[in-house]
mmCIF file of C-alpha atoms in Angstrom:
data_model
loop_
_atom_site.group_PDB
_atom_site.id
_atom_site.type_symbol
_atom_site.label_atom_id
_atom_site.label_comp_id
_atom_site.label_asym_id
_atom_site.label_seq_id
_atom_site.Cartn_x
_atom_site.Cartn_y
_atom_site.Cartn_z
ATOM 1 C CA MET S 1 -27.791 -12.693 3.471
ATOM 2 C CA LEU S 2 -28.889 -12.947 7.022
ATOM 3 C CA THR S 3 -30.647 -15.849 8.529
ATOM 4 C CA PRO S 4 -33.160 -15.689 11.147
ATOM 5 C CA ILE S 5 -32.086 -15.586 14.962
ATOM 6 C CA ASP S 6 -31.819 -18.942 16.475
ATOM 7 C CA HIS S 7 -33.873 -18.431 19.531
ATOM 8 C CA ARG S 8 -32.029 -21.450 21.181
ATOM 9 C CA LEU S 9 -29.150 -18.942 21.907
ATOM 10 C CA PHE S 10 -31.066 -17.319 24.429
ATOM 11 C CA GLU S 11 -30.673 -20.299 26.777
ATOM 12 C CA LYS S 12 -27.191 -18.829 27.180
ATOM 13 C CA ALA S 13 -28.669 -15.483 28.380
ATOM 14 C CA MET S 14 -27.904 -13.731 25.058
ATOM 15 C CA THR S 15 -30.141 -10.596 24.385
ATOM 16 C CA TYR S 16 -31.711 -9.847 21.305
ATOM 17 C CA ARG S 17 -29.379 -6.846 20.804
ATOM 18 C CA GLU S 18 -26.413 -9.202 21.195
ATOM 19 C CA ALA S 19 -27.692 -11.693 18.905
ATOM 20 C CA ALA S 20 -28.530 -9.163 16.211
ATOM 21 C CA TYR S 21 -25.131 -7.564 16.611
ATOM 22 C CA GLN S 22 -23.314 -10.797 16.218
ATOM 23 C CA ALA S 23 -25.524 -11.768 13.144
ATOM 24 C CA ILE S 24 -24.917 -8.484 11.413
ATOM 25 C CA LYS S 25 -21.358 -8.228 12.317
ATOM 26 C CA GLN S 26 -20.688 -11.727 11.076
ATOM 27 C CA ALA S 27 -22.437 -11.044 7.711
ATOM 28 C CA ILE S 28 -20.204 -7.991 7.383
ATOM 29 C CA LEU S 29 -16.920 -9.617 7.923
ATOM 30 C CA ASP S 30 -17.530 -12.666 5.855
ATOM 31 C CA GLY S 31 -18.562 -10.629 2.858
ATOM 32 C CA SER S 32 -22.513 -11.424 2.989
ATOM 33 C CA LEU S 33 -22.848 -7.658 3.532
ATOM 34 C CA GLU S 34 -20.418 -5.857 1.415
ATOM 35 C CA PRO S 35 -18.744 -2.365 1.662
ATOM 36 C CA GLY S 36 -20.988 0.355 0.462
ATOM 37 C CA GLN S 37 -24.161 -1.715 1.020
ATOM 38 C CA PRO S 38 -27.128 -0.018 2.711
ATOM 39 C CA LEU S 39 -28.462 -1.276 5.996
ATOM 40 C CA VAL S 40 -32.246 -0.855 6.317
ATOM 41 C CA GLU S 41 -33.331 -1.324 9.766
ATOM 42 C CA GLU S 42 -36.807 -2.705 8.601
ATOM 43 C CA ARG S 43 -35.261 -5.255 6.324
ATOM 44 C CA LEU S 44 -32.495 -6.457 8.744
ATOM 45 C CA ALA S 45 -35.177 -7.016 11.390
ATOM 46 C CA GLU S 46 -37.371 -8.773 8.887
ATOM 47 C CA MET S 47 -34.515 -11.207 7.931
ATOM 48 C CA LEU S 48 -33.591 -11.830 11.498
ATOM 49 C CA GLN S 49 -37.311 -12.259 12.457
ATOM 50 C CA ILE S 50 -36.891 -9.811 15.425
ATOM 51 C CA SER S 51 -38.159 -6.336 16.117
ATOM 52 C CA ARG S 52 -36.455 -3.153 15.024
ATOM 53 C CA THR S 53 -35.530 -2.100 18.446
ATOM 54 C CA PRO S 54 -32.548 -4.685 18.923
ATOM 55 C CA VAL S 55 -31.517 -4.186 15.293
ATOM 56 C CA ARG S 56 -31.123 -0.538 16.039
ATOM 57 C CA GLU S 57 -29.212 -0.999 19.084
ATOM 58 C CA ALA S 58 -26.900 -3.393 17.221
ATOM 59 C CA LEU S 59 -26.326 -1.017 14.592
ATOM 60 C CA ALA S 60 -25.522 1.764 16.905
ATOM 61 C CA ILE S 61 -22.514 -0.643 18.285
ATOM 62 C CA LEU S 62 -21.252 -1.463 14.811
ATOM 63 C CA GLU S 63 -21.183 2.306 13.987
ATOM 64 C CA HIS S 64 -19.316 2.902 16.924
ATOM 65 C CA GLU S 65 -16.818 0.109 16.199
ATOM 66 C CA GLY S 66 -16.308 1.767 12.789
ATOM 67 C CA LEU S 67 -17.726 -1.139 10.677
ATOM 68 C CA ILE S 68 -20.788 0.749 9.405
ATOM 69 C CA ALA S 69 -21.250 4.586 8.917
ATOM 70 C CA PRO S 70 -24.043 7.047 8.202
ATOM 71 C CA VAL S 71 -24.007 8.894 4.687
ATOM 72 C CA TYR S 72 -25.806 12.221 4.917
ATOM 73 C CA ARG S 73 -29.456 11.658 4.443
ATOM 74 C CA ARG S 74 -29.211 8.399 3.170
ATOM 75 C CA GLY S 75 -29.028 6.200 6.324
ATOM 76 C CA LEU S 76 -26.334 3.606 7.403
ATOM 77 C CA PHE S 77 -24.032 1.724 4.982
ATOM 78 C CA VAL S 78 -21.350 -0.818 5.520
ATOM 79 C CA CYS S 79 -17.994 1.241 5.596
ATOM 80 C CA LYS S 80 -15.940 1.414 2.629
ATOM 81 C CA LEU S 81 -12.396 2.286 3.893
ATOM 82 C CA THR S 82 -9.692 3.894 1.924
ATOM 83 C CA ARG S 83 -6.346 2.608 1.554
ATOM 84 C CA ASP S 84 -4.794 5.400 3.669
ATOM 85 C CA GLN S 85 -7.238 4.482 6.435
ATOM 86 C CA VAL S 86 -5.973 0.763 6.463
ATOM 87 C CA VAL S 87 -2.387 1.857 6.346
ATOM 88 C CA GLU S 88 -3.193 4.012 9.516
ATOM 89 C CA LEU S 89 -4.832 0.840 11.156
ATOM 90 C CA PHE S 90 -1.544 -1.256 10.172
ATOM 91 C CA THR S 91 0.664 1.457 11.666
ATOM 92 C CA ALA S 92 -1.567 1.597 14.921
ATOM 93 C CA ASN S 93 -1.199 -2.045 15.354
ATOM 94 C CA GLU S 94 2.556 -2.078 14.528
ATOM 95 C CA ALA S 95 2.975 0.212 17.598
ATOM 96 C CA VAL S 96 1.195 -2.206 20.123
ATOM 97 C CA GLU S 97 1.599 -5.702 18.779
ATOM 98 C CA PRO S 98 5.377 -6.143 19.463
ATOM 99 C CA PHE S 99 4.677 -5.023 22.912
ATOM 100 C CA LEU S 100 2.008 -7.591 23.306
ATOM 101 C CA ALA S 101 3.984 -10.409 21.914
ATOM 102 C CA ARG S 102 6.883 -9.520 24.115
ATOM 103 C CA ARG S 103 4.457 -9.671 27.201
ATOM 104 C CA ALA S 104 2.905 -12.875 26.077
ATOM 105 C CA ALA S 105 6.189 -14.505 25.907
ATOM 106 C CA HIS S 106 6.639 -13.770 29.766
ATOM 107 C CA TYR S 107 3.038 -14.498 30.833
ATOM 108 C CA ALA S 108 0.936 -16.764 28.591
ATOM 109 C CA ASP S 109 -0.448 -19.810 30.517
ATOM 110 C CA PRO S 110 -0.844 -23.182 29.033
ATOM 111 C CA GLU S 111 -4.566 -22.648 28.156
ATOM 112 C CA GLN S 112 -3.843 -19.606 26.275
ATOM 113 C CA ILE S 113 -0.837 -21.109 24.304
ATOM 114 C CA ALA S 114 -3.273 -24.156 23.508
ATOM 115 C CA ALA S 115 -5.834 -21.540 22.083
ATOM 116 C CA LEU S 116 -3.187 -19.826 19.893
ATOM 117 C CA ASP S 117 -2.116 -23.100 18.575
ATOM 118 C CA ALA S 118 -5.889 -23.915 17.726
ATOM 119 C CA LEU S 119 -6.292 -20.783 15.842
ATOM 120 C CA ILE S 120 -3.147 -21.178 13.763
ATOM 121 C CA ARG S 121 -4.407 -24.664 13.042
ATOM 122 C CA GLU S 122 -7.866 -23.158 12.070
ATOM 123 C CA GLY S 123 -6.059 -20.626 9.761
ATOM 124 C CA GLU S 124 -4.021 -23.480 7.957
ATOM 125 C CA ALA S 125 -7.212 -25.597 7.411
ATOM 126 C CA CYS S 126 -9.035 -22.546 6.049
ATOM 127 C CA ALA S 127 -6.163 -21.710 3.750
ATOM 128 C CA GLU S 128 -6.082 -25.244 2.273
ATOM 129 C CA ARG S 129 -9.972 -25.087 1.471
ATOM 130 C CA HIS S 130 -9.488 -21.286 0.289
ATOM 131 C CA ASP S 131 -12.027 -20.054 2.986
ATOM 132 C CA ILE S 132 -10.811 -16.494 3.036
ATOM 133 C CA ALA S 133 -13.393 -15.238 5.671
ATOM 134 C CA GLY S 134 -12.546 -18.124 8.037
ATOM 135 C CA PHE S 135 -8.862 -17.443 7.553
ATOM 136 C CA LEU S 136 -9.200 -13.748 8.390
ATOM 137 C CA ARG S 137 -11.287 -14.641 11.303
ATOM 138 C CA ALA S 138 -8.772 -17.077 12.733
ATOM 139 C CA GLY S 139 -5.871 -14.482 12.157
ATOM 140 C CA ARG S 140 -7.611 -11.639 13.876
ATOM 141 C CA LEU S 141 -8.581 -13.939 16.742
ATOM 142 C CA PHE S 142 -4.907 -15.002 16.857
ATOM 143 C CA HIS S 143 -3.733 -11.386 17.231
ATOM 144 C CA ALA S 144 -6.301 -10.619 19.997
ATOM 145 C CA GLY S 145 -5.278 -13.969 21.679
ATOM 146 C CA VAL S 146 -1.732 -12.862 21.994
ATOM 147 C CA GLY S 147 -2.982 -9.571 23.421
ATOM 148 C CA ARG S 148 -5.029 -11.527 25.968
ATOM 149 C CA ALA S 149 -1.913 -13.980 26.770
ATOM 150 C CA ALA S 150 0.075 -10.622 27.301
ATOM 151 C CA GLY S 151 -2.567 -9.823 30.293
ATOM 152 C CA ASN S 152 -3.999 -6.650 28.502
ATOM 153 C CA LEU S 153 -7.617 -7.037 27.543
ATOM 154 C CA ILE S 154 -7.703 -3.361 26.500
ATOM 155 C CA LEU S 155 -5.004 -3.600 24.076
ATOM 156 C CA ALA S 156 -6.252 -7.060 22.882
ATOM 157 C CA GLN S 157 -9.743 -5.415 21.986
ATOM 158 C CA PHE S 158 -7.854 -2.480 20.407
ATOM 159 C CA VAL S 159 -5.919 -4.911 18.012
ATOM 160 C CA GLU S 160 -9.013 -7.003 17.222
ATOM 161 C CA ARG S 161 -11.158 -4.014 16.338
ATOM 162 C CA ASN S 162 -8.352 -2.815 13.997
ATOM 163 C CA GLU S 163 -8.006 -6.273 12.491
ATOM 164 C CA GLU S 164 -11.887 -6.289 11.843
ATOM 165 C CA ARG S 165 -11.636 -2.989 9.677
ATOM 166 C CA VAL S 166 -8.685 -4.268 7.947
ATOM 167 C CA ASP S 167 -10.460 -7.635 7.085
ATOM 168 C CA LEU S 168 -13.468 -5.814 6.043
ATOM 169 C CA PHE S 169 -11.201 -3.973 3.523
ATOM 170 C CA LEU S 170 -9.595 -7.029 2.230
ATOM 171 C CA MET S 171 -12.853 -9.019 1.778
ATOM 172 C CA GLY S 172 -13.218 -6.641 -1.077
ATOM 173 C CA TYR S 173 -10.072 -8.052 -2.618
ATOM 174 C CA ARG S 174 -10.751 -11.654 -1.594
ATOM 175 C CA LYS S 175 -10.631 -12.931 -5.323
ATOM 176 C CA ALA S 176 -6.990 -11.813 -5.276
ATOM 177 C CA VAL S 177 -6.171 -13.464 -1.967
ATOM 178 C CA ASP S 178 -4.401 -16.621 -2.840
ATOM 179 C CA VAL S 179 -3.544 -19.775 -0.868
ATOM 180 C CA GLU S 180 0.098 -18.979 -0.686
ATOM 181 C CA MET S 181 -0.650 -15.528 0.776
ATOM 182 C CA MET S 182 -2.634 -17.269 3.469
ATOM 183 C CA ARG S 183 -0.009 -20.005 4.026
ATOM 184 C CA THR S 184 2.695 -17.303 4.381
ATOM 185 C CA SER S 185 0.623 -15.456 6.950
ATOM 186 C CA ASN S 186 0.000 -18.776 8.900
ATOM 187 C CA ARG S 187 3.924 -19.558 8.767
ATOM 188 C CA GLU S 188 4.530 -16.093 10.485
ATOM 189 C CA HIS S 189 1.789 -16.712 13.186
ATOM 190 C CA ARG S 190 3.427 -20.196 13.803
ATOM 191 C CA ALA S 191 6.721 -18.358 14.201
ATOM 192 C CA ILE S 192 5.466 -15.937 16.692
ATOM 193 C CA TYR S 193 3.710 -18.793 18.603
ATOM 194 C CA ARG S 194 7.089 -20.614 18.906
ATOM 195 C CA ALA S 195 8.770 -17.689 20.314
ATOM 196 C CA ILE S 196 6.047 -17.452 22.817
ATOM 197 C CA VAL S 197 6.227 -21.101 23.761
ATOM 198 C CA ALA S 198 9.937 -20.813 23.945
ATOM 199 C CA ARG S 199 9.691 -17.812 26.345
ATOM 200 C CA ASP S 200 11.763 -15.687 24.097
ATOM 201 C CA PRO S 201 10.430 -11.911 24.404
ATOM 202 C CA ASP S 202 12.904 -10.484 22.066
ATOM 203 C CA ALA S 203 12.165 -13.061 19.265
ATOM 204 C CA ALA S 204 8.406 -12.886 19.719
ATOM 205 C CA ALA S 205 8.431 -8.936 19.319
ATOM 206 C CA ARG S 206 10.780 -9.153 16.524
ATOM 207 C CA LEU S 207 8.641 -11.813 14.751
ATOM 208 C CA ALA S 208 5.480 -9.755 15.397
ATOM 209 C CA ILE S 209 7.042 -6.646 13.813
ATOM 210 C CA TYR S 210 8.179 -8.923 10.720
ATOM 211 C CA HIS S 211 4.825 -10.406 10.380
ATOM 212 C CA LEU S 212 3.028 -6.964 10.442
ATOM 213 C CA GLN S 213 5.501 -5.441 7.917
ATOM 214 C CA SER S 214 5.142 -8.366 5.781
ATOM 215 C CA VAL S 215 1.447 -8.294 5.875
ATOM 216 C CA ARG S 216 1.584 -4.610 4.852
ATOM 217 C CA GLU S 217 3.797 -5.694 1.852
ATOM 218 C CA ARG S 218 1.216 -8.255 0.860
ATOM 219 C CA PHE S 219 -1.580 -5.638 1.175
ATOM 220 C CA ALA S 220 0.238 -3.195 -0.900
ATOM 221 C CA ALA S 221 0.798 -5.802 -3.797
ATOM 222 C CA LEU S 222 -2.836 -6.673 -3.586
ATOM 223 C CA VAL S 223 -4.122 -3.216 -4.040
ATOM 224 C CA GLY S 224 -1.488 -2.189 -6.438
ATOM 225 C CA ASP S 225 0.515 0.093 -4.028
ATOM 226 C CA ASP S 226 3.898 0.900 -5.564
ATOM 227 C CA ASP S 227 5.199 3.021 -2.717
ATOM 228 C CA SER S 228 8.152 1.180 -1.943
ATOM 229 C CA ASP S 229 9.300 3.478 0.959
ATOM 230 C CA MET S 230 5.995 2.362 2.639
ATOM 231 C CA MET S 231 7.577 -0.737 4.128
ATOM 232 C CA THR S 232 10.998 -1.786 5.451
ATOM 233 C CA SER S 233 12.301 -5.143 5.589
ATOM 234 C CA LEU S 234 13.865 -6.948 8.509
ATOM 235 C CA SER S 235 16.979 -9.033 8.643
ATOM 236 C CA GLU S 236 17.325 -12.507 6.955
ATOM 237 C CA GLN S 237 17.890 -13.905 10.420
ATOM 238 C CA THR S 238 14.223 -13.045 11.202
ATOM 239 C CA LYS S 239 13.048 -14.437 7.921
ATOM 240 C CA GLU S 240 14.713 -17.677 8.572
ATOM 241 C CA GLN S 241 12.923 -17.909 11.859
ATOM 242 C CA VAL S 242 9.447 -17.699 9.954
ATOM 243 C CA GLU S 243 10.578 -20.392 7.420
#
């Protein structure tokens, strides 16, 4: 479930709290710690082979980020998000990400563009080996990377936190996430990337909207949502740009 903290990490001045935070968070997002699973401070400290204090501090951060939550008189648990909560997260990102994509098309520097390309390639490789956790990680880092390329770290972090919570929900359906779903998402990322490289802000924003709504449609199919009014489709021109 969790492996002991590698003390070599501290050569980079990482604190025990940061190491515990990263280890527990990674275990949540890769499905090793599943939604609804209790998080016992003593047990986590034992697995990580560190004291309880940094574990307690790490759990406080994860609670603030919305990945874990207290259950009355029962302690902390990995969050089990509802469908409605996930739709709200999608909606929040839909309000922000087209703006970031538009700005990224104006301001992304060569290093940021290269980083976006690398993340898409990572997502493609993960799709082919059906590494769902790796695919989701590459995707959320791509979205955050667009925010950073837009020059707005606060909104980039907002998007990444929302993506983390959506991914936590999707990991519960990972058996239903197939290769074609992942390939489609990667193609949409690639289309946004091409618009950013081409310095076409209108196309970047339009393709970001298309991608977000397309993901919502795939999400609805994944969880059996038959509310056809929840999603809207874009023009065939936008779809052609993704292919």
